[in-house]
Amino acid sequence: MPAATTSPATRSTALHEAYRTLRPGPGAPHGPLPPLLLALTVVTGLVDAFSYLALGHVFVANMTGNVVFLALTLGGAPGFSLSASLLALAAFAVGAFAGGLLVHRLRRHQGRVLLAALLLQSVLVLGALVTAWLSAAPFPAPARQLLIVLLGLAMGLQNAAARALAVPDLTTTVLTLTITGIAADSRAAGGAGSRIGRRLLSAAAMFLGVLAGALFLHHHAPVLPLLSAALLLLATAAATATAVRRAERTNAPWAQLR
């Protein structure tokens, strides 16, 4: 049987999908949300790299990982902290609850939901940045716990907002279903097409965030992942504010929460 190859048409479609994700055209169903959510996916990679490598093998965004860590800890595996995983899960849940309240209060406007979440998330990440700046790595237990709480709250907020916006393949955190979709929905598998361009961008954004965070920590700059995440959040908030003002002037359909 000849080896499977990617046809020029498939490559062209993937590139077009990627381009339209990064630069949505006029009338795009989700407006400017896709590139904004890609930026938040990079933020996820940065803060999870920081939390895992600097806070003792715990995630503040990937709750599946924390459930696995809890089970490993209870099974006697070394190198994991039961209290850290539980604290991250609790902080994330509280952040998601706060995000849910925000979504339901601002339900009529997607842009305002994202902007409010971004502003609150920026405050929390800036608080974590200050905490890390004032504490010397390796962080003492009180600073480590405060960092887990602040970042867990921030990522819970982000996930609640992303869930409400419901832009396909851009959850900002979970990549398992995204990667599954690349294979399972492909034409080779009998599907209608896997939206590989957008899905690969989502995976690449997470990869780049984690890679940058790991490199910063490897070169003994533990504050830089949080500084980068804070700056990216503020830039995304500014871009969202501009998009919200434009949407309100033009009554853009993407802004209506689905």
PDB file of C-alpha atoms in Angstrom:
ATOM      1  CA  MET A   1       0.000   0.000   0.000  1.00  0.00           C
ATOM      2  CA  PRO A   2       1.511   3.399  -0.905  1.00  0.00           C
ATOM      3  CA  ALA A   3       2.379   5.742   1.919  1.00  0.00           C
ATOM      4  CA  ALA A   4      -0.272   8.320   2.753  1.00  0.00           C
ATOM      5  CA  THR A   5       0.604  11.841   1.698  1.00  0.00           C
ATOM      6  CA  THR A   6      -0.895  15.218   2.366  1.00  0.00           C
ATOM      7  CA  SER A   7      -2.416  16.592  -0.813  1.00  0.00           C
ATOM      8  CA  PRO A   8      -1.696  20.166  -1.952  1.00  0.00           C
ATOM      9  CA  ALA A   9      -5.401  20.932  -1.476  1.00  0.00           C
ATOM     10  CA  THR A  10      -5.265  19.757   2.143  1.00  0.00           C
ATOM     11  CA  ARG A  11      -2.152  21.823   2.822  1.00  0.00           C
ATOM     12  CA  SER A  12      -3.770  24.858   1.217  1.00  0.00           C
ATOM     13  CA  THR A  13      -6.899  24.411   3.318  1.00  0.00           C
ATOM     14  CA  ALA A  14      -4.851  24.072   6.514  1.00  0.00           C
ATOM     15  CA  LEU A  15      -2.890  27.230   5.732  1.00  0.00           C
ATOM     16  CA  HIS A  16      -6.101  29.109   4.954  1.00  0.00           C
ATOM     17  CA  GLU A  17      -7.658  27.947   8.253  1.00  0.00           C
ATOM     18  CA  ALA A  18      -4.565  29.023  10.165  1.00  0.00           C
ATOM     19  CA  TYR A  19      -4.506  32.407   8.434  1.00  0.00           C
ATOM     20  CA  ARG A  20      -8.202  33.033   9.089  1.00  0.00           C
ATOM     21  CA  THR A  21      -7.709  32.059  12.739  1.00  0.00           C
ATOM     22  CA  LEU A  22      -4.919  34.579  13.150  1.00  0.00           C
ATOM     23  CA  ARG A  23      -6.613  37.244  10.994  1.00  0.00           C
ATOM     24  CA  PRO A  24     -10.381  36.741  10.905  1.00  0.00           C
ATOM     25  CA  GLY A  25     -11.961  38.496   7.972  1.00  0.00           C
ATOM     26  CA  PRO A  26     -14.984  40.811   8.051  1.00  0.00           C
ATOM     27  CA  GLY A  27     -18.091  38.884   8.992  1.00  0.00           C
ATOM     28  CA  ALA A  28     -16.167  35.995  10.621  1.00  0.00           C
ATOM     29  CA  PRO A  29     -18.603  34.168  12.923  1.00  0.00           C
ATOM     30  CA  HIS A  30     -16.460  34.669  16.018  1.00  0.00           C
ATOM     31  CA  GLY A  31     -15.018  38.051  15.081  1.00  0.00           C
ATOM     32  CA  PRO A  32     -11.638  38.773  16.677  1.00  0.00           C
ATOM     33  CA  LEU A  33     -12.013  36.101  19.367  1.00  0.00           C
ATOM     34  CA  PRO A  34      -9.806  33.347  17.820  1.00  0.00           C
ATOM     35  CA  PRO A  35      -6.481  35.259  17.920  1.00  0.00           C
ATOM     36  CA  LEU A  36      -7.325  36.601  21.380  1.00  0.00           C
ATOM     37  CA  LEU A  37      -7.934  33.080  22.662  1.00  0.00           C
ATOM     38  CA  LEU A  38      -4.704  31.893  21.059  1.00  0.00           C
ATOM     39  CA  ALA A  39      -2.889  34.540  23.112  1.00  0.00           C
ATOM     40  CA  LEU A  40      -4.570  33.152  26.243  1.00  0.00           C
ATOM     41  CA  THR A  41      -3.406  29.662  25.272  1.00  0.00           C
ATOM     42  CA  VAL A  42       0.179  30.965  25.336  1.00  0.00           C
ATOM     43  CA  VAL A  43      -0.549  32.404  28.797  1.00  0.00           C
ATOM     44  CA  THR A  44      -1.695  28.949  29.910  1.00  0.00           C
ATOM     45  CA  GLY A  45       1.585  27.428  28.768  1.00  0.00           C
ATOM     46  CA  LEU A  46       3.628  30.076  30.569  1.00  0.00           C
ATOM     47  CA  VAL A  47       1.874  29.758  33.918  1.00  0.00           C
ATOM     48  CA  ASP A  48       1.663  25.964  33.867  1.00  0.00           C
ATOM     49  CA  ALA A  49       5.385  25.713  33.089  1.00  0.00           C
ATOM     50  CA  PHE A  50       6.023  28.068  36.006  1.00  0.00           C
ATOM     51  CA  SER A  51       3.744  26.213  38.408  1.00  0.00           C
ATOM     52  CA  TYR A  52       5.041  22.757  37.537  1.00  0.00           C
ATOM     53  CA  LEU A  53       8.728  23.638  37.602  1.00  0.00           C
ATOM     54  CA  ALA A  54       8.791  26.305  40.329  1.00  0.00           C
ATOM     55  CA  LEU A  55       5.932  25.404  42.661  1.00  0.00           C
ATOM     56  CA  GLY A  56       6.501  21.699  43.172  1.00  0.00           C
ATOM     57  CA  HIS A  57       4.930  19.584  40.424  1.00  0.00           C
ATOM     58  CA  VAL A  58       1.481  21.158  40.418  1.00  0.00           C
ATOM     59  CA  PHE A  59      -0.587  22.658  37.618  1.00  0.00           C
ATOM     60  CA  VAL A  60      -2.675  25.811  37.985  1.00  0.00           C
ATOM     61  CA  ALA A  61      -4.488  25.468  34.640  1.00  0.00           C
ATOM     62  CA  ASN A  62      -4.481  21.767  33.746  1.00  0.00           C
ATOM     63  CA  MET A  63      -6.798  20.226  36.313  1.00  0.00           C
ATOM     64  CA  THR A  64      -6.623  16.791  34.695  1.00  0.00           C
ATOM     65  CA  GLY A  65      -2.959  16.765  35.646  1.00  0.00           C
ATOM     66  CA  ASN A  66      -3.754  17.631  39.255  1.00  0.00           C
ATOM     67  CA  VAL A  67      -6.275  14.800  39.531  1.00  0.00           C
ATOM     68  CA  VAL A  68      -3.580  12.452  38.219  1.00  0.00           C
ATOM     69  CA  PHE A  69      -1.069  13.888  40.722  1.00  0.00           C
ATOM     70  CA  LEU A  70      -3.532  13.365  43.570  1.00  0.00           C
ATOM     71  CA  ALA A  71      -3.912   9.714  42.643  1.00  0.00           C
ATOM     72  CA  LEU A  72      -0.141   9.282  42.296  1.00  0.00           C
ATOM     73  CA  THR A  73       0.419  10.865  45.700  1.00  0.00           C
ATOM     74  CA  LEU A  74      -2.170   8.644  47.355  1.00  0.00           C
ATOM     75  CA  GLY A  75      -0.546   5.680  45.611  1.00  0.00           C
ATOM     76  CA  GLY A  76       2.777   6.505  47.256  1.00  0.00           C
ATOM     77  CA  ALA A  77       4.590   8.056  44.294  1.00  0.00           C
ATOM     78  CA  PRO A  78       7.307  10.488  45.421  1.00  0.00           C
ATOM     79  CA  GLY A  79       7.777  14.045  44.210  1.00  0.00           C
ATOM     80  CA  PHE A  80       4.174  15.238  44.407  1.00  0.00           C
ATOM     81  CA  SER A  81       2.291  17.251  47.016  1.00  0.00           C
ATOM     82  CA  LEU A  82      -1.235  16.338  48.082  1.00  0.00           C
ATOM     83  CA  SER A  83      -1.826  19.767  49.623  1.00  0.00           C
ATOM     84  CA  ALA A  84      -0.553  21.629  46.542  1.00  0.00           C
ATOM     85  CA  SER A  85      -2.779  19.674  44.163  1.00  0.00           C
ATOM     86  CA  LEU A  86      -5.827  20.135  46.408  1.00  0.00           C
ATOM     87  CA  LEU A  87      -5.090  23.851  46.788  1.00  0.00           C
ATOM     88  CA  ALA A  88      -4.771  24.294  43.015  1.00  0.00           C
ATOM     89  CA  LEU A  89      -8.036  22.436  42.408  1.00  0.00           C
ATOM     90  CA  ALA A  90      -9.865  24.534  45.009  1.00  0.00           C
ATOM     91  CA  ALA A  91      -8.484  27.842  43.707  1.00  0.00           C
ATOM     92  CA  PHE A  92      -9.320  26.919  40.121  1.00  0.00           C
ATOM     93  CA  ALA A  93     -12.881  25.970  41.101  1.00  0.00           C
ATOM     94  CA  VAL A  94     -13.383  29.275  42.930  1.00  0.00           C
ATOM     95  CA  GLY A  95     -12.010  31.160  39.931  1.00  0.00           C
ATOM     96  CA  ALA A  96     -14.315  29.250  37.589  1.00  0.00           C
ATOM     97  CA  PHE A  97     -17.264  30.028  39.879  1.00  0.00           C
ATOM     98  CA  ALA A  98     -16.396  33.723  39.805  1.00  0.00           C
ATOM     99  CA  GLY A  99     -16.073  33.493  36.032  1.00  0.00           C
ATOM    100  CA  GLY A 100     -19.506  31.915  35.853  1.00  0.00           C
ATOM    101  CA  LEU A 101     -20.999  34.789  37.832  1.00  0.00           C
ATOM    102  CA  LEU A 102     -19.307  37.201  35.453  1.00  0.00           C
ATOM    103  CA  VAL A 103     -20.600  35.397  32.375  1.00  0.00           C
ATOM    104  CA  HIS A 104     -24.192  35.402  33.587  1.00  0.00           C
ATOM    105  CA  ARG A 105     -24.097  39.082  34.546  1.00  0.00           C
ATOM    106  CA  LEU A 106     -22.640  40.145  31.178  1.00  0.00           C
ATOM    107  CA  ARG A 107     -24.320  37.485  29.119  1.00  0.00           C
ATOM    108  CA  ARG A 108     -25.494  39.752  26.323  1.00  0.00           C
ATOM    109  CA  HIS A 109     -22.021  40.669  25.076  1.00  0.00           C
ATOM    110  CA  GLN A 110     -19.179  38.244  24.367  1.00  0.00           C
ATOM    111  CA  GLY A 111     -16.573  40.979  24.128  1.00  0.00           C
ATOM    112  CA  ARG A 112     -17.479  42.398  27.532  1.00  0.00           C
ATOM    113  CA  VAL A 113     -17.340  38.931  29.076  1.00  0.00           C
ATOM    114  CA  LEU A 114     -13.810  38.417  27.768  1.00  0.00           C
ATOM    115  CA  LEU A 115     -12.671  41.929  28.671  1.00  0.00           C
ATOM    116  CA  ALA A 116     -13.933  41.716  32.260  1.00  0.00           C
ATOM    117  CA  ALA A 117     -12.325  38.280  32.693  1.00  0.00           C
ATOM    118  CA  LEU A 118      -9.044  39.543  31.259  1.00  0.00           C
ATOM    119  CA  LEU A 119      -8.926  42.553  33.568  1.00  0.00           C
ATOM    120  CA  LEU A 120      -9.555  40.422  36.662  1.00  0.00           C
ATOM    121  CA  GLN A 121      -7.099  37.796  35.462  1.00  0.00           C
ATOM    122  CA  SER A 122      -4.459  40.462  34.863  1.00  0.00           C
ATOM    123  CA  VAL A 123      -4.826  41.707  38.441  1.00  0.00           C
ATOM    124  CA  LEU A 124      -4.380  38.173  39.787  1.00  0.00           C
ATOM    125  CA  VAL A 125      -1.333  37.417  37.610  1.00  0.00           C
ATOM    126  CA  LEU A 126       0.213  40.782  38.503  1.00  0.00           C
ATOM    127  CA  GLY A 127      -0.334  39.851  42.157  1.00  0.00           C
ATOM    128  CA  ALA A 128       1.471  36.577  41.527  1.00  0.00           C
ATOM    129  CA  LEU A 129       4.264  38.465  39.754  1.00  0.00           C
ATOM    130  CA  VAL A 130       4.754  40.764  42.751  1.00  0.00           C
ATOM    131  CA  THR A 131       4.708  37.768  45.109  1.00  0.00           C
ATOM    132  CA  ALA A 132       7.347  35.970  43.053  1.00  0.00           C
ATOM    133  CA  TRP A 133       9.407  39.159  42.765  1.00  0.00           C
ATOM    134  CA  LEU A 134       9.456  39.679  46.532  1.00  0.00           C
ATOM    135  CA  SER A 135      10.219  36.031  47.323  1.00  0.00           C
ATOM    136  CA  ALA A 136      13.484  34.364  46.480  1.00  0.00           C
ATOM    137  CA  ALA A 137      13.362  31.077  44.554  1.00  0.00           C
ATOM    138  CA  PRO A 138      13.077  28.357  45.674  1.00  0.00           C
ATOM    139  CA  PHE A 139       9.920  29.896  47.070  1.00  0.00           C
ATOM    140  CA  PRO A 140       9.124  29.352  50.750  1.00  0.00           C
ATOM    141  CA  ALA A 141       5.909  27.509  51.560  1.00  0.00           C
ATOM    142  CA  PRO A 142       3.704  30.587  52.245  1.00  0.00           C
ATOM    143  CA  ALA A 143       4.760  32.268  48.974  1.00  0.00           C
ATOM    144  CA  ARG A 144       4.330  29.015  47.054  1.00  0.00           C
ATOM    145  CA  GLN A 145       0.804  28.562  48.412  1.00  0.00           C
ATOM    146  CA  LEU A 146      -0.134  32.166  47.619  1.00  0.00           C
ATOM    147  CA  LEU A 147       1.183  31.772  44.077  1.00  0.00           C
ATOM    148  CA  ILE A 148      -0.874  28.610  43.579  1.00  0.00           C
ATOM    149  CA  VAL A 149      -4.013  30.372  44.819  1.00  0.00           C
ATOM    150  CA  LEU A 150      -3.545  33.517  42.715  1.00  0.00           C
ATOM    151  CA  LEU A 151      -2.708  31.628  39.525  1.00  0.00           C
ATOM    152  CA  GLY A 152      -5.390  28.989  40.101  1.00  0.00           C
ATOM    153  CA  LEU A 153      -8.018  31.728  40.488  1.00  0.00           C
ATOM    154  CA  ALA A 154      -6.755  33.431  37.324  1.00  0.00           C
ATOM    155  CA  MET A 155      -6.879  30.277  35.241  1.00  0.00           C
ATOM    156  CA  GLY A 156     -10.305  29.311  36.555  1.00  0.00           C
ATOM    157  CA  LEU A 157     -11.587  32.703  35.418  1.00  0.00           C
ATOM    158  CA  GLN A 158      -9.979  32.272  32.008  1.00  0.00           C
ATOM    159  CA  ASN A 159     -11.483  28.837  31.505  1.00  0.00           C
ATOM    160  CA  ALA A 160     -14.975  29.955  32.510  1.00  0.00           C
ATOM    161  CA  ALA A 161     -14.821  32.811  30.003  1.00  0.00           C
ATOM    162  CA  ALA A 162     -13.427  30.615  27.219  1.00  0.00           C
ATOM    163  CA  ARG A 163     -16.137  28.029  27.868  1.00  0.00           C
ATOM    164  CA  ALA A 164     -18.859  30.680  27.593  1.00  0.00           C
ATOM    165  CA  LEU A 165     -17.405  32.048  24.351  1.00  0.00           C
ATOM    166  CA  ALA A 166     -17.355  28.503  22.925  1.00  0.00           C
ATOM    167  CA  VAL A 167     -15.041  29.175  19.978  1.00  0.00           C
ATOM    168  CA  PRO A 168     -14.403  25.720  18.434  1.00  0.00           C
ATOM    169  CA  ASP A 169     -10.970  24.204  19.193  1.00  0.00           C
ATOM    170  CA  LEU A 170      -9.860  27.215  21.259  1.00  0.00           C
ATOM    171  CA  THR A 171     -10.508  26.255  24.868  1.00  0.00           C
ATOM    172  CA  THR A 172      -7.146  27.837  25.901  1.00  0.00           C
ATOM    173  CA  THR A 173      -6.292  24.881  28.161  1.00  0.00           C
ATOM    174  CA  VAL A 174      -7.356  21.396  27.062  1.00  0.00           C
ATOM    175  CA  LEU A 175      -5.594  19.937  24.028  1.00  0.00           C
ATOM    176  CA  THR A 176      -6.627  16.285  24.290  1.00  0.00           C
ATOM    177  CA  LEU A 177      -9.842  16.707  22.288  1.00  0.00           C
ATOM    178  CA  THR A 178      -8.122  19.127  19.918  1.00  0.00           C
ATOM    179  CA  ILE A 179      -5.429  16.598  19.038  1.00  0.00           C
ATOM    180  CA  THR A 180      -8.027  13.810  18.858  1.00  0.00           C
ATOM    181  CA  GLY A 181     -10.008  15.906  16.385  1.00  0.00           C
ATOM    182  CA  ILE A 182      -7.000  16.377  14.099  1.00  0.00           C
ATOM    183  CA  ALA A 183      -6.858  12.617  13.562  1.00  0.00           C
ATOM    184  CA  ALA A 184     -10.436  11.468  14.087  1.00  0.00           C
ATOM    185  CA  ASP A 185     -12.109  14.154  11.953  1.00  0.00           C
ATOM    186  CA  SER A 186      -9.639  13.963   9.071  1.00  0.00           C
ATOM    187  CA  ARG A 187     -10.793  13.017   5.598  1.00  0.00           C
ATOM    188  CA  ALA A 188      -8.428  10.045   5.728  1.00  0.00           C
ATOM    189  CA  ALA A 189     -10.479   8.704   8.637  1.00  0.00           C
ATOM    190  CA  GLY A 190     -13.724   9.329   6.783  1.00  0.00           C
ATOM    191  CA  GLY A 191     -14.527  12.645   8.475  1.00  0.00           C
ATOM    192  CA  ALA A 192     -15.589  15.939   6.965  1.00  0.00           C
ATOM    193  CA  GLY A 193     -12.225  17.581   7.664  1.00  0.00           C
ATOM    194  CA  SER A 194     -10.313  18.150  10.877  1.00  0.00           C
ATOM    195  CA  ARG A 195      -9.850  21.957  10.889  1.00  0.00           C
ATOM    196  CA  ILE A 196      -6.190  21.076  11.200  1.00  0.00           C
ATOM    197  CA  GLY A 197      -4.971  24.646  10.660  1.00  0.00           C
ATOM    198  CA  ARG A 198      -6.754  26.071  13.710  1.00  0.00           C
ATOM    199  CA  ARG A 199      -6.119  23.003  15.839  1.00  0.00           C
ATOM    200  CA  LEU A 200      -2.404  22.971  15.115  1.00  0.00           C
ATOM    201  CA  LEU A 201      -2.234  26.674  15.984  1.00  0.00           C
ATOM    202  CA  SER A 202      -3.858  25.936  19.337  1.00  0.00           C
ATOM    203  CA  ALA A 203      -1.347  23.183  20.095  1.00  0.00           C
ATOM    204  CA  ALA A 204       1.534  25.364  18.894  1.00  0.00           C
ATOM    205  CA  ALA A 205       0.437  28.256  21.130  1.00  0.00           C
ATOM    206  CA  MET A 206       0.454  25.994  24.189  1.00  0.00           C
ATOM    207  CA  PHE A 207       3.802  24.501  23.169  1.00  0.00           C
ATOM    208  CA  LEU A 208       5.419  27.911  22.732  1.00  0.00           C
ATOM    209  CA  GLY A 209       4.126  29.120  26.097  1.00  0.00           C
ATOM    210  CA  VAL A 210       5.468  26.075  27.924  1.00  0.00           C
ATOM    211  CA  LEU A 211       8.763  26.206  26.026  1.00  0.00           C
ATOM    212  CA  ALA A 212       9.271  29.884  26.866  1.00  0.00           C
ATOM    213  CA  GLY A 213       8.427  29.283  30.521  1.00  0.00           C
ATOM    214  CA  ALA A 214      10.792  26.325  30.746  1.00  0.00           C
ATOM    215  CA  LEU A 215      13.630  28.273  29.113  1.00  0.00           C
ATOM    216  CA  PHE A 216      13.146  31.197  31.505  1.00  0.00           C
ATOM    217  CA  LEU A 217      13.284  28.883  34.505  1.00  0.00           C
ATOM    218  CA  HIS A 218      16.234  26.937  33.102  1.00  0.00           C
ATOM    219  CA  HIS A 219      18.177  30.195  32.912  1.00  0.00           C
ATOM    220  CA  HIS A 220      17.268  31.038  36.512  1.00  0.00           C
ATOM    221  CA  ALA A 221      14.725  33.747  35.721  1.00  0.00           C
ATOM    222  CA  PRO A 222      11.650  32.475  37.601  1.00  0.00           C
ATOM    223  CA  VAL A 223       9.859  35.833  37.428  1.00  0.00           C
ATOM    224  CA  LEU A 224       9.969  36.061  33.619  1.00  0.00           C
ATOM    225  CA  PRO A 225       7.174  33.529  32.890  1.00  0.00           C
ATOM    226  CA  LEU A 226       4.794  35.543  35.063  1.00  0.00           C
ATOM    227  CA  LEU A 227       6.010  38.856  33.674  1.00  0.00           C
ATOM    228  CA  SER A 228       5.487  37.570  30.117  1.00  0.00           C
ATOM    229  CA  ALA A 229       2.027  36.242  31.020  1.00  0.00           C
ATOM    230  CA  ALA A 230       1.040  39.566  32.623  1.00  0.00           C
ATOM    231  CA  LEU A 231       2.220  41.602  29.635  1.00  0.00           C
ATOM    232  CA  LEU A 232       0.425  39.282  27.220  1.00  0.00           C
ATOM    233  CA  LEU A 233      -2.777  39.523  29.264  1.00  0.00           C
ATOM    234  CA  LEU A 234      -2.629  43.312  29.315  1.00  0.00           C
ATOM    235  CA  ALA A 235      -2.002  43.439  25.565  1.00  0.00           C
ATOM    236  CA  THR A 236      -4.907  41.041  24.971  1.00  0.00           C
ATOM    237  CA  ALA A 237      -7.137  43.148  27.222  1.00  0.00           C
ATOM    238  CA  ALA A 238      -6.233  46.277  25.241  1.00  0.00           C
ATOM    239  CA  ALA A 239      -6.998  44.520  21.945  1.00  0.00           C
ATOM    240  CA  THR A 240     -10.286  43.230  23.369  1.00  0.00           C
ATOM    241  CA  ALA A 241     -11.290  46.716  24.532  1.00  0.00           C
ATOM    242  CA  THR A 242     -10.679  48.047  21.018  1.00  0.00           C
ATOM    243  CA  ALA A 243     -12.728  45.204  19.521  1.00  0.00           C
ATOM    244  CA  VAL A 244     -15.566  45.830  21.997  1.00  0.00           C
ATOM    245  CA  ARG A 245     -15.762  49.523  21.093  1.00  0.00           C
ATOM    246  CA  ARG A 246     -15.812  48.693  17.387  1.00  0.00           C
ATOM    247  CA  ALA A 247     -18.462  46.003  17.894  1.00  0.00           C
ATOM    248  CA  GLU A 248     -20.701  48.392  19.809  1.00  0.00           C
ATOM    249  CA  ARG A 249     -20.484  50.974  17.018  1.00  0.00           C
ATOM    250  CA  THR A 250     -21.303  48.451  14.298  1.00  0.00           C
ATOM    251  CA  ASN A 251     -23.575  46.086  16.261  1.00  0.00           C
ATOM    252  CA  ALA A 252     -21.342  43.194  15.171  1.00  0.00           C
ATOM    253  CA  PRO A 253     -23.082  39.807  15.456  1.00  0.00           C
ATOM    254  CA  TRP A 254     -20.036  38.043  16.926  1.00  0.00           C
ATOM    255  CA  ALA A 255     -20.432  40.012  20.151  1.00  0.00           C
ATOM    256  CA  GLN A 256     -23.751  38.382  21.057  1.00  0.00           C
ATOM    257  CA  LEU A 257     -23.127  35.575  23.557  1.00  0.00           C
ATOM    258  CA  ARG A 258     -24.320  32.210  22.243  1.00  0.00           C
TER     259      ARG A 258
END
